[in-house]
Short mmCIF file of C-alpha atoms in Angstrom, two decimals:
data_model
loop_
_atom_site.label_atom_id
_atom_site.label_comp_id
_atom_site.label_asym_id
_atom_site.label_seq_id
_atom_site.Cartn_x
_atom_site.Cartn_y
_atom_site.Cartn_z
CA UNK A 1445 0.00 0.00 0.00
CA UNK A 1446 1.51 3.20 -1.01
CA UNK A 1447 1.35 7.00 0.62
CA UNK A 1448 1.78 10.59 0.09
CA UNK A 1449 2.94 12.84 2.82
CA UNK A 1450 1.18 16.06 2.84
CA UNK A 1451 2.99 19.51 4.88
CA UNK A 1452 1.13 22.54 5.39
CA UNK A 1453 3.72 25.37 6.24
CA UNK A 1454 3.85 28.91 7.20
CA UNK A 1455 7.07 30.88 7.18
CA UNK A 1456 8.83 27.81 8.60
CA UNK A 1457 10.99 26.97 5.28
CA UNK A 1458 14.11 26.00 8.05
CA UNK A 1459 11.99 23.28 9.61
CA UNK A 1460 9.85 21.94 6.63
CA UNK A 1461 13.16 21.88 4.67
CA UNK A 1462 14.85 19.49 7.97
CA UNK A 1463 11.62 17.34 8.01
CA UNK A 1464 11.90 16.68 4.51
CA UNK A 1465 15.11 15.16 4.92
CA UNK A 1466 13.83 13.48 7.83
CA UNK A 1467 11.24 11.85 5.92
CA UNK A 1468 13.24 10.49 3.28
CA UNK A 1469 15.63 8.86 5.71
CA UNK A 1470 13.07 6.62 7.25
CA UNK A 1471 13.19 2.80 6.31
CA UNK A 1472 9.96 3.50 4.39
CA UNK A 1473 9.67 6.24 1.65
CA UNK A 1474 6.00 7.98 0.66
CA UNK A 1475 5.65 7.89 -3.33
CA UNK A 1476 5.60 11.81 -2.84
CA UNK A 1477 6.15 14.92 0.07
CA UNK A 1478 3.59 17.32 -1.06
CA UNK A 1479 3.93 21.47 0.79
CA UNK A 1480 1.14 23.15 0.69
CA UNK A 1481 2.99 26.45 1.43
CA UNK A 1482 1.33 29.97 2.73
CA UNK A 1483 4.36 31.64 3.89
CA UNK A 1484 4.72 35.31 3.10
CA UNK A 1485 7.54 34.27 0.64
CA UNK A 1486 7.61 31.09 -2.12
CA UNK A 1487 10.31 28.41 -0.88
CA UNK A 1488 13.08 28.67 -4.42
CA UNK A 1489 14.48 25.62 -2.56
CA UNK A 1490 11.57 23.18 -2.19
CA UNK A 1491 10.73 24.06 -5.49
CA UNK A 1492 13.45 22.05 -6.95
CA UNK A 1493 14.08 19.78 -4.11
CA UNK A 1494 13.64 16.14 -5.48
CA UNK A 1495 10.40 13.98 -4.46
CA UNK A 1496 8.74 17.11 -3.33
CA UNK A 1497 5.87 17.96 -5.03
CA UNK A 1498 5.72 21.97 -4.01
CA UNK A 1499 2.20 24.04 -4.22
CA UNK A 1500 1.98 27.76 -3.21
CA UNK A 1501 -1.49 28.28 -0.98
CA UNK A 1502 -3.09 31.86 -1.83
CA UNK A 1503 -4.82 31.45 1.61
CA UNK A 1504 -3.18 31.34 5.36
CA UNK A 1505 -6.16 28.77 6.31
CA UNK A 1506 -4.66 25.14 7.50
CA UNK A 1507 -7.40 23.24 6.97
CA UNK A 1508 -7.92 24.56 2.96
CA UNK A 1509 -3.93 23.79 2.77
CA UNK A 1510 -4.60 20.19 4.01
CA UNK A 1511 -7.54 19.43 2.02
CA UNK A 1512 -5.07 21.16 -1.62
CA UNK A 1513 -2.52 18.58 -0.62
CA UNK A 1514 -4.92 15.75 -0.67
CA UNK A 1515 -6.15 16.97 -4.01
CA UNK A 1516 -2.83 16.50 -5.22
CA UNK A 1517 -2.27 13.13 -3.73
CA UNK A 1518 -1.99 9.77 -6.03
CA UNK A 1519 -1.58 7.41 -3.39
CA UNK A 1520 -3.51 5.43 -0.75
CA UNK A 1521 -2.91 7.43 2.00
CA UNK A 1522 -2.52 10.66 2.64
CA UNK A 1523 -0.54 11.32 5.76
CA UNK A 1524 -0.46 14.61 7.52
CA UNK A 1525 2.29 16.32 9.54
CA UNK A 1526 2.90 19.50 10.69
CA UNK A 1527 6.22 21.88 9.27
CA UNK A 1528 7.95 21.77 12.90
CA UNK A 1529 7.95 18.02 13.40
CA UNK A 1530 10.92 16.28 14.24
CA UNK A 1531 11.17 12.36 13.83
CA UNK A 1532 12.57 10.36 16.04
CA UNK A 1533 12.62 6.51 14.90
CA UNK A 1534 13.14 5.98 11.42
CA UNK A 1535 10.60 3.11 11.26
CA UNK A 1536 7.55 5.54 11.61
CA UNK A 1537 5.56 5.00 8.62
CA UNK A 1538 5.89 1.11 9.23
CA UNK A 1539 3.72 1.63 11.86
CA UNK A 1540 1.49 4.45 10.74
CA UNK A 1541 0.96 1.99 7.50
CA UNK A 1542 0.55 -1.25 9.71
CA UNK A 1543 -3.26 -0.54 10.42
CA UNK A 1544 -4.27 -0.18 6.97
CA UNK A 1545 -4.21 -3.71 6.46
CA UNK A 1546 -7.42 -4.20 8.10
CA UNK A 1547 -10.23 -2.74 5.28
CA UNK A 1548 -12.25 -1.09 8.34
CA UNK A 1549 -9.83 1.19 9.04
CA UNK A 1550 -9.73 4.81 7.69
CA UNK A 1551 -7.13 6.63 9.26
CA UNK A 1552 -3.96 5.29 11.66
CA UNK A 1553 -1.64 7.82 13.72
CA UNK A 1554 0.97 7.62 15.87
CA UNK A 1555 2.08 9.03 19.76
CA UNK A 1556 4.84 11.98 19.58
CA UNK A 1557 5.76 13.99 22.60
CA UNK A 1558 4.58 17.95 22.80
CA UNK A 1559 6.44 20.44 23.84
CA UNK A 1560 4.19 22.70 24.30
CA UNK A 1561 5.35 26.52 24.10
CA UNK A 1562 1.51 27.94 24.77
CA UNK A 1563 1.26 26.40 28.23
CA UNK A 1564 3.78 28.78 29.96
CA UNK A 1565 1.40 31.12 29.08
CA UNK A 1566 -2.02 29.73 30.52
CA UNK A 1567 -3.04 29.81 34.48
CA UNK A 1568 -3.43 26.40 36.17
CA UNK A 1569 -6.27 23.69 35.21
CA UNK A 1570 -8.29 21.39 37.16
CA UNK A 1571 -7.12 17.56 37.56
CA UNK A 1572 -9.83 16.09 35.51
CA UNK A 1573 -8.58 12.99 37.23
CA UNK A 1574 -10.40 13.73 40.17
CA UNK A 1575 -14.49 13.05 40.44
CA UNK A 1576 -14.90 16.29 41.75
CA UNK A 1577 -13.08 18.07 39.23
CA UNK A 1578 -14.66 15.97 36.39
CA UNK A 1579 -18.66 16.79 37.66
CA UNK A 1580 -17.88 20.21 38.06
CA UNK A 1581 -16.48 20.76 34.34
CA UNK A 1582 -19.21 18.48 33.73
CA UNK A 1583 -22.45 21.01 35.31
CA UNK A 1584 -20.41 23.88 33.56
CA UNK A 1585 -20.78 22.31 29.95
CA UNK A 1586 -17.16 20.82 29.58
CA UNK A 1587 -17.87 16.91 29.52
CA UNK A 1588 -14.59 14.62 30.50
CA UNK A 1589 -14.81 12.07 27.87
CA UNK A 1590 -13.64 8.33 28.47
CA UNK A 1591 -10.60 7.15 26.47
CA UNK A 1592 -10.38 7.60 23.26
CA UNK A 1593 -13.84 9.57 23.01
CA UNK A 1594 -14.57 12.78 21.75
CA UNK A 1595 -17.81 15.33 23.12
CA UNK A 1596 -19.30 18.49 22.98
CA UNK A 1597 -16.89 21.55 23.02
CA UNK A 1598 -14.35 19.68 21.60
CA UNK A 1599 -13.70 17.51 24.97
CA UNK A 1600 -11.32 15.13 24.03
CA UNK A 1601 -10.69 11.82 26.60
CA UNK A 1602 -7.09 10.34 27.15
CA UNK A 1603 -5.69 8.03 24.34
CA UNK A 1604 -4.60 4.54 24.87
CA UNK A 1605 -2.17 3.26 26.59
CA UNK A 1606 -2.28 0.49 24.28
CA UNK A 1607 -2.58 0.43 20.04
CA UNK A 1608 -6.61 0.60 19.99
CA UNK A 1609 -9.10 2.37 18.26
CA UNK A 1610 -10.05 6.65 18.77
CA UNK A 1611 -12.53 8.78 17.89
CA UNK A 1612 -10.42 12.29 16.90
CA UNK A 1613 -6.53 12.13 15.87
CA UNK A 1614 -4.10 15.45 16.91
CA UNK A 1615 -3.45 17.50 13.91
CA UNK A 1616 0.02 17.37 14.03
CA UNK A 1617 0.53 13.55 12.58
CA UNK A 1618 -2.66 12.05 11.64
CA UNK A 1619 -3.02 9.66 8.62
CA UNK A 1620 -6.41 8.51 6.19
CA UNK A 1621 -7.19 6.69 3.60
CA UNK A 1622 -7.58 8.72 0.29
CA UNK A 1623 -10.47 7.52 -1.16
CA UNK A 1624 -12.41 8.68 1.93
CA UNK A 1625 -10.47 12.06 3.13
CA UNK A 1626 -10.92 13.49 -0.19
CA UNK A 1627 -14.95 13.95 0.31
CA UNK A 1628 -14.08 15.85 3.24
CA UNK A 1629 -15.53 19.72 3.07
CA UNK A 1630 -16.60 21.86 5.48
CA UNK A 1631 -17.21 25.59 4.03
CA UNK A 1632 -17.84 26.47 7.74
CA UNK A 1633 -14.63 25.07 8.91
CA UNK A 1634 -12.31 27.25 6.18
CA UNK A 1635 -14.17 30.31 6.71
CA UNK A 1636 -13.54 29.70 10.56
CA UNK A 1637 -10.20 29.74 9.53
CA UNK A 1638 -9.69 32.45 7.07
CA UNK A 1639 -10.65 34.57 9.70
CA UNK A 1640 -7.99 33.94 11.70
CA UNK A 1641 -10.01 32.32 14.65
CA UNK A 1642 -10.43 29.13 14.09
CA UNK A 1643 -8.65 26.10 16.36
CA UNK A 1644 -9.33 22.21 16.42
CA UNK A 1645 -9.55 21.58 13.02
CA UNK A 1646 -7.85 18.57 13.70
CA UNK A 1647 -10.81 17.25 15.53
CA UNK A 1648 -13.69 18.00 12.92
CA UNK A 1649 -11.77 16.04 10.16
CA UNK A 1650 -10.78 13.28 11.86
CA UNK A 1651 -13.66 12.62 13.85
CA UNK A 1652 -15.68 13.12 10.38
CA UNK A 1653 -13.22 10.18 9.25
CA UNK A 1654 -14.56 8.16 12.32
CA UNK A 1655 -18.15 8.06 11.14
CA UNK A 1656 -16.44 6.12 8.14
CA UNK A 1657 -14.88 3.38 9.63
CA UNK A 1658 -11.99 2.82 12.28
CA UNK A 1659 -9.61 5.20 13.29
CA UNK A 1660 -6.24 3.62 15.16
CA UNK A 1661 -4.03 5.15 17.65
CA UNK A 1662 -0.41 3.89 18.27
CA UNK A 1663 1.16 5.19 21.73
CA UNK A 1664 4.50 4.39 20.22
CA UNK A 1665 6.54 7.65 20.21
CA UNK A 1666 8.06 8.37 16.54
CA UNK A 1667 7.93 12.07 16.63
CA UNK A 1668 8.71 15.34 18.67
CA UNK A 1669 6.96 18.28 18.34
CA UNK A 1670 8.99 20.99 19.86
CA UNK A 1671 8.11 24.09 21.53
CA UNK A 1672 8.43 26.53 18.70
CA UNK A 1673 6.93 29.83 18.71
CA UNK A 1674 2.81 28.95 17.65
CA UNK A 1675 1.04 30.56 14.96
CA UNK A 1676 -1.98 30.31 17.04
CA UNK A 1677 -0.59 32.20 20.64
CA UNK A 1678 -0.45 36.01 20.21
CA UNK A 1679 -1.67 37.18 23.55
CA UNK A 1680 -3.37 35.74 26.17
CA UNK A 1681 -6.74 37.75 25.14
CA UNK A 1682 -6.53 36.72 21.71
CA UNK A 1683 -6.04 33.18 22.39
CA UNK A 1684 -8.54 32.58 24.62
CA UNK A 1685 -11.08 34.04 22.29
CA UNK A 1686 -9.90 32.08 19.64
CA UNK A 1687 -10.48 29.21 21.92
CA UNK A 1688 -13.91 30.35 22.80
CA UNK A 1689 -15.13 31.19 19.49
CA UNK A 1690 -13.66 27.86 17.95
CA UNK A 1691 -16.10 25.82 20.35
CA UNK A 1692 -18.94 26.88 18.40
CA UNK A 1693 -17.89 25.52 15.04
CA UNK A 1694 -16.66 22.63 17.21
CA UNK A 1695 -20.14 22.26 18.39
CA UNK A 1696 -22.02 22.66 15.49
CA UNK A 1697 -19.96 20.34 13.22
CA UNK A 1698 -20.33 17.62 16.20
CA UNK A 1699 -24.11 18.01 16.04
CA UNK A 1700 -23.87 17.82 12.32
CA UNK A 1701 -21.98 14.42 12.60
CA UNK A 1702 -23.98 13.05 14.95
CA UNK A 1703 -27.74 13.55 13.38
CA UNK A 1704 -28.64 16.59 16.02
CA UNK A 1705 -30.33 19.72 15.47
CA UNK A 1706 -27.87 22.81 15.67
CA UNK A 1707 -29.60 24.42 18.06
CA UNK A 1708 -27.97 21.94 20.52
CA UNK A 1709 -24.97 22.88 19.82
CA UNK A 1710 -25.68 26.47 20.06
CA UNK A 1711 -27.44 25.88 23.91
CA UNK A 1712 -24.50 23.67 24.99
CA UNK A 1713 -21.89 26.24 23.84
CA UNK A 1714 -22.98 29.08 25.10
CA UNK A 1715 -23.78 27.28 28.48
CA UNK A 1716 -20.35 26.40 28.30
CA UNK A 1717 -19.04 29.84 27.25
CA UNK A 1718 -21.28 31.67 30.14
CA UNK A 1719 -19.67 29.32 32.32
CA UNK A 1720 -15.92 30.11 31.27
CA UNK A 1721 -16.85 33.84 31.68
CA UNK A 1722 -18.02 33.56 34.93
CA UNK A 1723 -15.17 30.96 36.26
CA UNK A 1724 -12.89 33.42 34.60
CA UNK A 1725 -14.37 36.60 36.21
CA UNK A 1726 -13.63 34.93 39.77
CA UNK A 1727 -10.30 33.72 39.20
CA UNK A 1728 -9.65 37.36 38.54
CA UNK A 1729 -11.21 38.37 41.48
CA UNK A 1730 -9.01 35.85 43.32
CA UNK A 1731 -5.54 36.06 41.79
CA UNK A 1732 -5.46 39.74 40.46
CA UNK A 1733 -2.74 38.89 37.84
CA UNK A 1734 -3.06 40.14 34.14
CA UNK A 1735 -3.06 36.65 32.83
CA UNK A 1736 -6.12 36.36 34.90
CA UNK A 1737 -7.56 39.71 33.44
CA UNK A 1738 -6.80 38.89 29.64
CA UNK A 1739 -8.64 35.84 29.99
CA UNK A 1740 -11.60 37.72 31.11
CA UNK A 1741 -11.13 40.00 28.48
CA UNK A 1742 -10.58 37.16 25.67
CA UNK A 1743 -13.66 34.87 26.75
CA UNK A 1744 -15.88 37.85 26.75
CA UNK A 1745 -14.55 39.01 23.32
CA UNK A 1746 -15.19 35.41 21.66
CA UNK A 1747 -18.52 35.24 22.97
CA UNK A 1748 -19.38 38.55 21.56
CA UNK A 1749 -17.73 37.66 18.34
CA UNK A 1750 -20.26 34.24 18.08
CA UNK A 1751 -22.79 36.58 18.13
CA UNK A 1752 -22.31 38.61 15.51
CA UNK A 1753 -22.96 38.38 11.58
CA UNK A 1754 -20.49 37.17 9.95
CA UNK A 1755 -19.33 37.11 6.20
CA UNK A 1756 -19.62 33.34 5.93
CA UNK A 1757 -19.69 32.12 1.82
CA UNK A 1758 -17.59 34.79 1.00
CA UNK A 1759 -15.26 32.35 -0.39
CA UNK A 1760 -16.20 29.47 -3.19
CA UNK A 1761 -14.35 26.96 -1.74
CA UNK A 1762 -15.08 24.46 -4.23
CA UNK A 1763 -13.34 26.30 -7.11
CA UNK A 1764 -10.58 27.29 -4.97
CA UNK A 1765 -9.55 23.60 -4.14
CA UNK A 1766 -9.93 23.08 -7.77
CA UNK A 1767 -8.08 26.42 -9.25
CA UNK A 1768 -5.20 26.49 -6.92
CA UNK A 1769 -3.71 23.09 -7.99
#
């Protein structure tokens, strides 16, 4: 069975250029890497790097980059990975292939460890571990899914501790069959985007993938993902209204998938958001820090930015997967 790697970039051309080689070093070799490349400048190098098959993006929108690569794709898989990724055994498409010999499953990924350069940033969270914590986030809209599961809000559970099946993969390596990521679109989700506010895209594709068959997770670690600077952290108030206002699409596309009216997802979000505002609002009242403040500033800012009109449609997505190629 053969695969095509797919990279989405943005002004990374260091990294994506170091992954590359990466990627061709492992024991098993994709039939093609494929950049889908927004950056601010056009990479001369990848251009005429061998194997690389290089396409320039005319929109800063991740998702619309992932779906152009798969457009482009030959092969039967498409595996994702993110520009800063750094492998770490050699044998990692061996086992993000290995699933694919069962004809139920749609999409395989594998464990990397995170370095995660946004969590310096962020105040404390509850241990979800505990009951207490768990009913609480629970009665405030945030459901603690079991393992593997994926909710409302874009609640995530813990993944396996052992190869089994999931619900949602992380964005950063996540792999599907062809045949059946290529009818993925969601105008909603690349608007989100191309607005600059959109997060979790990761979790409405692959959990659409789920409603088509298996998706398996492998806790072996092939990958780092280091703490470089993300293109989604600008300020604490930004951020967390990116995170509030991304619930919403979150939300709707999970009541989409799922046969429910959208109205439930609009009740259980803004439950949920009312709920952040007001735990926000007394953690400020507690702590008194500007962290504290920002987020009180960002949540209210994301809520107010669900509720207004926005220019939704103003991009034909169709012809733009189709033109850019």
């Amino acid at each position: 069975m053969t695969f095509d790697i797919v990279i989405t970039t943005y002004n990374r051309p260091v990294e994506t250029a170091r992954l590359i080689r990466e990627i061709l070093s492992c024991t098993q070799l994709p039939e093609q890497v494929i950049v889908v490349d927004s950056s601010d400048r056009a990479d001369a190098v990848l251009q005429k790097t061998g194997k690389v098959t290089y396409i320039r993006s005319a929109h800063k929108n991740q998702p619309f980059q992932r779906m152009l690569g798969v457009k482009s794709a030959n092969a039967d898989v498409v595996v994702f990975f993110d520009d800063d990724l750094e492998i770490v055994d050699k044998r990692i498409f061996e086992w993000i292939m290995a699933p694919y010999n069962n004809t139920h499953v749609v999409g395989s990924a594998i464990n990397f460890t995170y370095e995660n350069g946004i969590d310096q940033h962020l105040p404390g969270h509850f241990n979800i571990k505990s009951k207490w914590a768990g009913l609480f986030l629970l009665l405030t809209g945030a459901p603690s899914p079991g393992v593997g599961k994926y909710s409302w809000q874009g609640a995530t559970g813990p993944k396996p501790a052992q190869t089994g099946y999931v619900e949602t993969f992380s964005g950063a390596q996540m792999s599907f069959r062809r045949a059946e990521i290529n009818t993925f679109f969601s105008s909603a989700l690349f608007d989100t985007f191309e607005s600059r506010m959109g997060m979790g895209e990761d979790k409405v594709i692959s959990y659409a993938m789920s409603k088509k068959g298996l998706l398996v997770y492998n806790p072996v670690i092939g990958l780092k993902h280091p703490a470089n600077e993300s293109n989604y952290y600008e300020d604490m108030a930004s951020f967390t209204a990116k995170v509030i206002f991304s619930r919403l699409l979150l939300n709707i596309e999970y009541a989409r998938q799922n046969g429910k009216a959208p109205i439930t997802g609009y009740l259980l979000f803004y439950w949920y958001a009312l709920c952040r505002l007001m735990i926000a609002v007394l953690s400020w009242m507690v702590f008194r820090t500007n962290t504290h403040k920002q987020k009180v500033k960002g949540t209210y800012q994301g809520i107010l930015l669900t509720l207004k009109k926005r220019n939704a449609g103003s991009v034909n997505w169709h012809n733009e997967l189709n033109s850019t190629r």
